[in-house]
GROMACS .gro file of N, CA, C and O in nm:
model
  248
    1UNK      N    1  21.039  23.009  10.703
    1UNK     CA    2  21.162  22.949  10.751
    1UNK      C    3  21.135  22.891  10.890
    1UNK      O    4  21.078  22.956  10.975
    2UNK      N    5  21.180  22.771  10.912
    2UNK     CA    6  21.160  22.708  11.042
    2UNK      C    7  21.275  22.743  11.134
    2UNK      O    8  21.381  22.786  11.091
    3UNK      N    9  21.252  22.723  11.263
    3UNK     CA   10  21.354  22.755  11.362
    3UNK      C   11  21.480  22.674  11.338
    3UNK      O   12  21.590  22.723  11.356
    4UNK      N   13  21.466  22.549  11.294
    4UNK     CA   14  21.581  22.462  11.273
    4UNK      C   15  21.673  22.513  11.162
    4UNK      O   16  21.792  22.487  11.164
    5UNK      N   17  21.619  22.587  11.066
    5UNK     CA   18  21.700  22.636  10.955
    5UNK      C   19  21.723  22.786  10.962
    5UNK      O   20  21.779  22.843  10.869
    6UNK      N   21  21.682  22.852  11.069
    6UNK     CA   22  21.700  22.996  11.081
    6UNK      C   23  21.848  23.031  11.091
    6UNK      O   24  21.924  22.964  11.159
    7UNK      N   25  21.886  23.137  11.022
    7UNK     CA   26  22.024  23.185  11.030
    7UNK      C   27  22.042  23.259  11.162
    7UNK      O   28  21.961  23.344  11.198
    8UNK      N   29  22.147  23.225  11.232
    8UNK     CA   30  22.177  23.290  11.359
    8UNK      C   31  22.298  23.381  11.342
    8UNK      O   32  22.397  23.341  11.282
    9UNK      N   33  22.287  23.502  11.395
    9UNK     CA   34  22.393  23.601  11.381
    9UNK      C   35  22.460  23.628  11.514
    9UNK      O   36  22.397  23.619  11.620
   10UNK      N   37  22.586  23.664  11.508
   10UNK     CA   38  22.659  23.707  11.627
   10UNK      C   39  22.635  23.857  11.646
   10UNK      O   40  22.587  23.926  11.555
   11UNK      N   41  22.672  23.908  11.762
   11UNK     CA   42  22.658  24.052  11.787
   11UNK      C   43  22.738  24.133  11.684
   11UNK      O   44  22.685  24.229  11.627
   12UNK      N   45  22.864  24.097  11.654
   12UNK     CA   46  22.937  24.174  11.551
   12UNK      C   47  22.869  24.172  11.414
   12UNK      O   48  22.871  24.271  11.341
   13UNK      N   49  22.806  24.060  11.378
   13UNK     CA   50  22.735  24.054  11.250
   13UNK      C   51  22.613  24.146  11.251
   13UNK      O   52  22.585  24.213  11.150
   14UNK      N   53  22.543  24.153  11.363
   14UNK     CA   54  22.429  24.244  11.374
   14UNK      C   55  22.478  24.389  11.370
   14UNK      O   56  22.416  24.475  11.306
   15UNK      N   57  22.590  24.417  11.436
   15UNK     CA   58  22.649  24.550  11.432
   15UNK      C   59  22.673  24.593  11.287
   15UNK      O   60  22.642  24.706  11.249
   16UNK      N   61  22.726  24.503  11.208
   16UNK     CA   62  22.755  24.532  11.068
   16UNK      C   63  22.627  24.555  10.989
   16UNK      O   64  22.618  24.651  10.911
   17UNK      N   65  22.528  24.470  11.009
   17UNK     CA   66  22.403  24.483  10.934
   17UNK      C   67  22.328  24.611  10.967
   17UNK      O   68  22.269  24.673  10.879
   18UNK      N   69  22.327  24.648  11.095
   18UNK     CA   70  22.254  24.769  11.137
   18UNK      C   71  22.341  24.894  11.133
   18UNK      O   72  22.290  25.004  11.151
   19UNK      N   73  22.472  24.874  11.115
   19UNK     CA   74  22.567  24.985  11.114
   19UNK      C   75  22.558  25.067  11.243
   19UNK      O   76  22.549  25.190  11.242
   20UNK      N   77  22.560  24.995  11.355
   20UNK     CA   78  22.560  25.056  11.488
   20UNK      C   79  22.670  24.990  11.571
   20UNK      O   80  22.726  24.888  11.531
   21UNK      N   81  22.696  25.046  11.687
   21UNK     CA   82  22.799  24.993  11.774
   21UNK      C   83  22.751  24.880  11.862
   21UNK      O   84  22.631  24.851  11.871
   22UNK      N   85  22.846  24.818  11.927
   22UNK     CA   86  22.820  24.705  12.017
   22UNK      C   87  22.723  24.743  12.129
   22UNK      O   88  22.629  24.669  12.159
   23UNK      N   89  22.742  24.860  12.189
   23UNK     CA   90  22.655  24.904  12.298
   23UNK      C   91  22.510  24.915  12.253
   23UNK      O   92  22.419  24.878  12.327
   24UNK      N   93  22.489  24.966  12.132
   24UNK     CA   94  22.352  24.981  12.080
   24UNK      C   95  22.287  24.846  12.059
   24UNK      O   96  22.169  24.828  12.092
   25UNK      N   97  22.361  24.749  12.008
   25UNK     CA   98  22.304  24.615  11.988
   25UNK      C   99  22.264  24.557  12.123
   25UNK      O  100  22.152  24.506  12.138
   26UNK      N  101  22.351  24.565  12.222
   26UNK     CA  102  22.317  24.512  12.354
   26UNK      C  103  22.203  24.589  12.418
   26UNK      O  104  22.122  24.532  12.491
   27UNK      N  105  22.192  24.720  12.391
   27UNK     CA  106  22.079  24.799  12.440
   27UNK      C  107  21.948  24.749  12.377
   27UNK      O  108  21.847  24.735  12.446
   28UNK      N  109  21.949  24.721  12.247
   28UNK     CA  110  21.830  24.668  12.179
   28UNK      C  111  21.791  24.531  12.235
   28UNK      O  112  21.673  24.501  12.250
   29UNK      N  113  21.890  24.451  12.268
   29UNK     CA  114  21.864  24.319  12.327
   29UNK      C  115  21.807  24.337  12.468
   29UNK      O  116  21.706  24.276  12.504
   30UNK      N  117  21.870  24.423  12.548
   30UNK     CA  118  21.828  24.446  12.687
   30UNK      C  119  21.684  24.498  12.695
   30UNK      O  120  21.608  24.461  12.783
   31UNK      N  121  21.645  24.583  12.600
   31UNK     CA  122  21.511  24.642  12.601
   31UNK      C  123  21.410  24.556  12.525
   31UNK      O  124  21.297  24.600  12.503
   32UNK      N  125  21.451  24.436  12.485
   32UNK     CA  126  21.364  24.340  12.416
   32UNK      C  127  21.313  24.389  12.281
   32UNK      O  128  21.212  24.340  12.232
   33UNK      N  129  21.384  24.482  12.222
   33UNK     CA  130  21.347  24.526  12.087
   33UNK      C  131  21.410  24.435  11.982
   33UNK      O  132  21.366  24.432  11.867
   34UNK      N  133  21.512  24.360  12.024
   34UNK     CA  134  21.580  24.265  11.936
   34UNK      C  135  21.594  24.134  12.013
   34UNK      O  136  21.673  24.125  12.108
   35UNK      N  137  21.515  24.033  11.977
   35UNK     CA  138  21.521  23.905  12.048
   35UNK      C  139  21.655  23.835  12.028
   35UNK      O  140  21.716  23.846  11.922
   36UNK      N  141  21.699  23.767  12.133
   36UNK     CA  142  21.823  23.691  12.125
   36UNK      C  143  21.821  23.581  12.230
   36UNK      O  144  21.732  23.576  12.314
   37UNK      N  145  21.920  23.495  12.222
   37UNK     CA  146  21.936  23.390  12.322
   37UNK      C  147  22.083  23.356  12.331
   37UNK      O  148  22.163  23.398  12.248
   38UNK      N  149  22.119  23.284  12.435
   38UNK     CA  150  22.257  23.244  12.451
   38UNK      C  151  22.271  23.093  12.436
   38UNK      O  152  22.180  23.017  12.469
   39UNK      N  153  22.386  23.054  12.384
   39UNK     CA  154  22.426  22.914  12.377
   39UNK      C  155  22.560  22.911  12.450
   39UNK      O  156  22.660  22.961  12.398
   40UNK      N  157  22.557  22.860  12.572
   40UNK     CA  158  22.677  22.871  12.655
   40UNK      C  159  22.699  23.017  12.687
   40UNK      O  160  22.614  23.082  12.743
   41UNK      N  161  22.814  23.071  12.645
   41UNK     CA  162  22.842  23.213  12.665
   41UNK      C  163  22.823  23.294  12.538
   41UNK      O  164  22.847  23.415  12.536
   42UNK      N  165  22.779  23.228  12.429
   42UNK     CA  166  22.765  23.295  12.301
   42UNK      C  167  22.623  23.349  12.281
   42UNK      O  168  22.526  23.274  12.293
   43UNK      N  169  22.612  23.476  12.251
   43UNK     CA  170  22.483  23.540  12.224
   43UNK      C  171  22.452  23.525  12.076
   43UNK      O  172  22.538  23.548  11.991
   44UNK      N  173  22.330  23.483  12.043
   44UNK     CA  174  22.290  23.468  11.904
   44UNK      C  175  22.157  23.539  11.881
   44UNK      O  176  22.068  23.537  11.965
   45UNK      N  177  22.146  23.601  11.763
   45UNK     CA  178  22.027  23.676  11.724
   45UNK      C  179  21.978  23.617  11.592
   45UNK      O  180  22.055  23.611  11.495
   46UNK      N  181  21.852  23.575  11.585
   46UNK     CA  182  21.801  23.524  11.457
   46UNK      C  183  21.801  23.634  11.350
   46UNK      O  184  21.763  23.749  11.378
   47UNK      N  185  21.844  23.601  11.230
   47UNK     CA  186  21.847  23.697  11.120
   47UNK      C  187  21.707  23.752  11.092
   47UNK      O  188  21.691  23.869  11.059
   48UNK      N  189  21.605  23.668  11.108
   48UNK     CA  190  21.467  23.713  11.088
   48UNK      C  191  21.431  23.823  11.186
   48UNK      O  192  21.357  23.916  11.152
   49UNK      N  193  21.483  23.815  11.309
   49UNK     CA  194  21.454  23.917  11.409
   49UNK      C  195  21.516  24.051  11.369
   49UNK      O  196  21.456  24.157  11.391
   50UNK      N  197  21.632  24.047  11.307
   50UNK     CA  198  21.696  24.171  11.260
   50UNK      C  199  21.613  24.231  11.147
   50UNK      O  200  21.588  24.352  11.145
   51UNK      N  201  21.567  24.147  11.055
   51UNK     CA  202  21.483  24.196  10.945
   51UNK      C  203  21.352  24.254  10.998
   51UNK      O  204  21.306  24.359  10.950
   52UNK      N  205  21.292  24.188  11.096
   52UNK     CA  206  21.168  24.240  11.157
   52UNK      C  207  21.193  24.375  11.222
   52UNK      O  208  21.111  24.467  11.209
   53UNK      N  209  21.306  24.389  11.291
   53UNK     CA  210  21.341  24.515  11.355
   53UNK      C  211  21.354  24.625  11.251
   53UNK      O  212  21.302  24.736  11.270
   54UNK      N  213  21.419  24.597  11.140
   54UNK     CA  214  21.436  24.696  11.034
   54UNK      C  215  21.300  24.736  10.978
   54UNK      O  216  21.272  24.855  10.958
   55UNK      N  217  21.214  24.638  10.952
   55UNK     CA  218  21.079  24.667  10.901
   55UNK      C  219  21.000  24.756  10.998
   55UNK      O  220  20.935  24.852  10.956
   56UNK      N  221  21.008  24.726  11.128
   56UNK     CA  222  20.939  24.806  11.229
   56UNK      C  223  20.991  24.949  11.231
   56UNK      O  224  20.912  25.044  11.240
   57UNK      N  225  21.122  24.965  11.219
   57UNK     CA  226  21.181  25.099  11.218
   57UNK      C  227  21.137  25.178  11.095
   57UNK      O  228  21.108  25.297  11.103
   58UNK      N  229  21.129  25.111  10.980
   58UNK     CA  230  21.083  25.177  10.857
   58UNK      C  231  20.936  25.217  10.868
   58UNK      O  232  20.899  25.325  10.823
   59UNK      N  233  20.855  25.132  10.929
   59UNK     CA  234  20.713  25.163  10.946
   59UNK      C  235  20.694  25.283  11.039
   59UNK      O  236  20.609  25.369  11.015
   60UNK      N  237  20.774  25.289  11.146
   60UNK     CA  238  20.765  25.402  11.239
   60UNK      C  239  20.811  25.532  11.173
   60UNK      O  240  20.758  25.638  11.204
   61UNK      N  241  20.906  25.523  11.084
   61UNK     CA  242  20.960  25.642  11.018
   61UNK      C  243  20.866  25.695  10.910
   61UNK      O  244  20.876  25.811  10.872
   62UNK      N  245  20.777  25.609  10.862
   62UNK     CA  246  20.686  25.650  10.752
   62UNK      C  247  20.572  25.737  10.801
   62UNK      O  248  20.539  25.750  10.911
   0.00000   0.00000   0.00000
């Protein structure tokens, strides 16, 4: 998938996918465990980054 066609998620969408709270999502962003960027005042997280984070967590748990 190219950057131009990457799905971008909002913080609430990431909260739903990871089943965690808003503070945890911002903590993951702040600690660079979940890449994100802003467009104006809107924070966006690539869906691929969320999938990568999940894969990394599963690998650590194994």
